[in-house]
Amino acid sequence: MDPYVLKTLNAERRARRAAVLVTDLGDGRDRVVREGDTVAGELGAAIERAFRTGLSGSVEAEGRTFFLNAHLPQPRLVVIGAVHISQALAPMARIAGYPVEIIDPRTAFATPDRFPDVSLHAEWPQDVLARQQLDGYTALAAITHDPKIDDFALKAALDARCFYVGALGSRKTHARRVERLLALGAGAEDIARIHAPIGVDIGAASPAEIAVAVLAEVIDAFRSRGLQRKGEAA
């Protein structure tokens, strides 16, 4: 591999940015395509699929054969709230391949006994997120139902362009949340990205069922990144 190409690829990986290494199998030339770069035609469509799925492989495009080596940061889930839903959501998310961090300043809730083997922060979200910044490969679920805890994290998630942002609460609760986020400087278009009420509508009632609904929505959001319309095939 060309040293410059390798240096570019490694820089993208260190910064938790997705990239696809495109190798022309006819002449052996490599190039790095970053997520968001414009590539036309059949090759561009194949690269978009690689970014969505994370799958590498050879493709035929424009009469040539290319190998696409997809390098996607591991998606992660940050949960605001050490509540019953979180206790069910954390192990489910790990099984699905999403490392989980839970943030809640309420030390009575954020205890290792309640969340064994989970990265747990008994601190305010603004303190944790100042050290560990969010990014486009992070999902954030705010489920404390307490504006003093949730609102800052939601604004930070919108600013960081997290691929998923969800918040617990009814539509009436969310309407009040929208007013607060606007006052914090969030734009209406960004606020519209928040999934609220949180989770796929499966009639979930128990904390475990709500956790299933949330995780399903997170996975859907990750796998449908960049699609024109929800449900379009990869």
XYZ file of C-alpha atoms in Angstrom:
234
model
C 0.000 0.000 0.000
C 1.159 3.516 -0.767
C 2.538 5.060 2.486
C 0.489 8.229 2.000
C -2.714 6.195 1.575
C -1.908 4.185 4.720
C -1.190 7.366 6.689
C -4.501 8.887 5.555
C -6.453 5.746 6.445
C -4.887 5.478 9.892
C -5.612 9.151 10.599
C -9.303 8.601 9.820
C -9.445 5.545 12.046
C -7.782 7.330 14.978
C -10.309 10.163 14.672
C -13.276 7.709 14.673
C -14.238 8.672 11.136
C -15.400 6.080 8.627
C -13.379 5.428 5.497
C -13.339 2.895 2.669
C -10.067 1.826 1.089
C -10.809 1.369 -2.615
C -8.354 -0.833 -4.534
C -8.536 -1.169 -8.305
C -7.732 -4.847 -8.786
C -6.748 -4.163 -12.387
C -3.819 -1.859 -11.701
C -3.471 -2.170 -7.905
C -3.985 1.514 -7.198
C -5.488 2.469 -3.816
C -7.409 5.475 -2.621
C -9.236 6.400 0.570
C -12.853 7.548 0.377
C -14.188 9.299 3.462
C -17.836 9.079 4.481
C -19.583 11.989 2.798
C -17.211 12.149 -0.170
C -18.995 12.156 -3.522
C -18.281 9.199 -5.804
C -20.478 8.905 -8.874
C -21.977 5.898 -10.620
C -21.993 2.223 -9.727
C -18.818 2.506 -7.675
C -20.339 5.312 -5.617
C -23.429 3.212 -4.886
C -21.260 0.273 -3.816
C -19.201 2.505 -1.523
C -22.386 3.867 0.083
C -23.480 0.293 0.829
C -20.083 -0.428 2.381
C -20.457 2.586 4.667
C -23.914 1.440 5.799
C -23.123 -2.222 6.302
C -19.441 -2.137 7.249
C -18.907 -5.126 4.956
C -15.813 -5.423 2.782
C -15.656 -7.230 -0.562
C -15.099 -7.014 -4.293
C -17.496 -5.221 -6.628
C -17.854 -4.785 -10.382
C -18.354 -1.188 -11.472
C -17.831 0.684 -14.734
C -16.313 -2.421 -16.307
C -13.617 -2.781 -13.629
C -13.202 -4.823 -10.454
C -12.569 -3.074 -7.148
C -12.020 -4.316 -3.635
C -13.717 -2.179 -0.972
C -12.217 -2.459 2.492
C -14.613 -0.747 4.882
C -13.260 0.774 8.090
C -16.100 1.916 10.343
C -15.648 3.034 13.953
C -17.420 0.714 16.361
C -20.770 2.318 17.168
C -21.351 2.904 20.851
C -24.315 3.744 23.056
C -24.263 6.411 25.735
C -27.210 6.197 28.122
C -28.138 9.147 30.317
C -29.834 7.627 33.326
C -29.010 4.678 35.582
C -32.602 3.478 35.674
C -34.428 0.155 35.253
C -34.529 0.560 31.467
C -30.750 0.977 31.463
C -30.292 -2.217 33.469
C -32.044 -4.159 30.710
C -30.613 -2.131 27.824
C -26.925 -2.437 28.736
C -26.566 -6.237 28.358
C -28.774 -6.284 25.248
C -26.693 -3.588 23.573
C -23.435 -5.375 24.380
C -24.756 -8.558 22.777
C -25.635 -6.538 19.665
C -22.082 -5.170 19.528
C -22.592 -1.725 21.039
C -20.291 -0.838 23.946
C -22.353 0.982 26.581
C -21.591 3.875 28.899
C -24.081 5.043 31.506
C -24.012 8.542 32.980
C -26.068 9.633 35.968
C -25.041 12.026 38.758
C -27.457 10.384 41.172
C -25.118 8.180 43.158
C -27.990 6.206 44.654
C -28.782 4.893 41.156
C -25.352 4.805 39.481
C -23.814 1.976 41.499
C -21.646 -0.956 40.374
C -24.034 -3.347 42.111
C -26.855 -2.287 39.799
C -24.618 -2.127 36.710
C -21.916 -4.790 36.874
C -19.397 -4.822 34.017
C -20.701 -1.511 32.636
C -18.714 1.696 32.118
C -20.506 3.821 34.710
C -20.087 7.522 35.503
C -21.768 8.862 38.646
C -21.250 12.426 37.419
C -23.073 15.170 35.572
C -23.180 14.639 31.794
C -21.447 17.957 31.101
C -18.431 16.818 33.125
C -18.184 13.396 31.488
C -18.802 14.639 27.946
C -16.155 17.320 28.318
C -13.631 14.480 28.707
C -15.196 11.917 26.380
C -16.741 13.738 23.491
C -19.597 12.379 21.424
C -19.285 11.784 17.691
C -21.166 10.601 14.620
C -20.745 6.958 15.587
C -22.353 7.406 18.992
C -25.998 6.862 19.888
C -27.348 8.731 22.889
C -30.452 7.782 24.829
C -31.631 10.201 27.525
C -33.954 8.394 29.905
C -33.757 10.067 33.323
C -36.921 12.105 32.676
C -35.108 14.951 34.488
C -34.375 18.055 32.373
C -31.490 19.053 34.632
C -29.705 15.855 33.599
C -31.043 15.105 30.122
C -31.098 18.486 28.391
C -27.372 19.210 28.290
C -26.642 15.714 26.986
C -29.282 16.019 24.275
C -27.885 19.368 23.109
C -24.356 17.891 23.082
C -25.564 14.901 21.046
C -27.219 17.155 18.470
C -24.095 19.325 18.216
C -21.918 16.228 17.711
C -24.251 14.843 15.010
C -24.726 11.565 16.858
C -26.304 9.031 14.508
C -29.116 8.489 17.005
C -30.581 10.745 19.672
C -33.553 9.536 21.707
C -35.382 10.843 24.759
C -37.910 9.302 27.116
C -41.226 11.042 27.654
C -44.642 11.711 26.207
C -45.314 14.071 23.304
C -46.419 16.725 25.807
C -43.179 16.263 27.737
C -41.208 16.488 24.510
C -42.963 19.711 23.498
C -41.675 21.331 26.675
C -38.243 19.807 25.997
C -38.211 21.388 22.534
C -38.776 24.824 24.074
C -35.867 24.312 26.471
C -33.525 23.090 23.736
C -34.417 26.068 21.558
C -33.529 28.309 24.492
C -30.175 26.502 24.725
C -29.462 27.396 21.113
C -30.394 24.175 19.335
C -31.906 24.583 15.879
C -35.404 23.361 15.086
C -34.101 21.107 12.295
C -31.639 19.453 14.672
C -34.258 19.031 17.397
C -36.465 17.253 14.867
C -33.836 14.488 14.774
C -34.654 13.474 18.349
C -36.631 10.241 18.618
C -39.301 11.073 21.145
C -41.140 9.218 22.503
C -38.075 6.989 22.466
C -38.075 3.528 20.896
C -39.823 1.665 18.107
C -43.590 1.633 18.652
C -44.155 -1.974 19.732
C -46.499 -1.188 22.606
C -43.673 -1.613 25.103
C -44.748 -1.342 28.743
C -42.109 -2.897 31.011
C -38.540 -1.554 31.341
C -37.200 -4.598 29.462
C -39.672 -4.110 26.608
C -38.780 -0.419 26.378
C -35.110 -1.426 26.247
C -35.854 -3.730 23.294
C -37.682 -0.900 21.541
C -34.810 1.521 22.111
C -32.144 -0.883 20.893
C -34.168 -1.695 17.782
C -34.435 2.016 16.997
C -30.696 2.504 17.529
C -29.834 -0.355 15.170
C -32.277 0.925 12.556
C -30.780 4.413 12.768
C -27.260 3.047 12.355
C -28.037 0.796 9.419
C -30.128 3.402 7.579
C -27.532 6.188 7.733
C -27.476 8.108 4.473
C -30.603 6.551 3.008
C -33.069 8.849 1.279
C -36.037 7.257 2.969
C -36.508 4.906 5.871
C -36.676 1.276 4.856
C -34.748 1.590 1.592
C -32.813 -1.579 0.858
C -29.052 -1.638 1.332
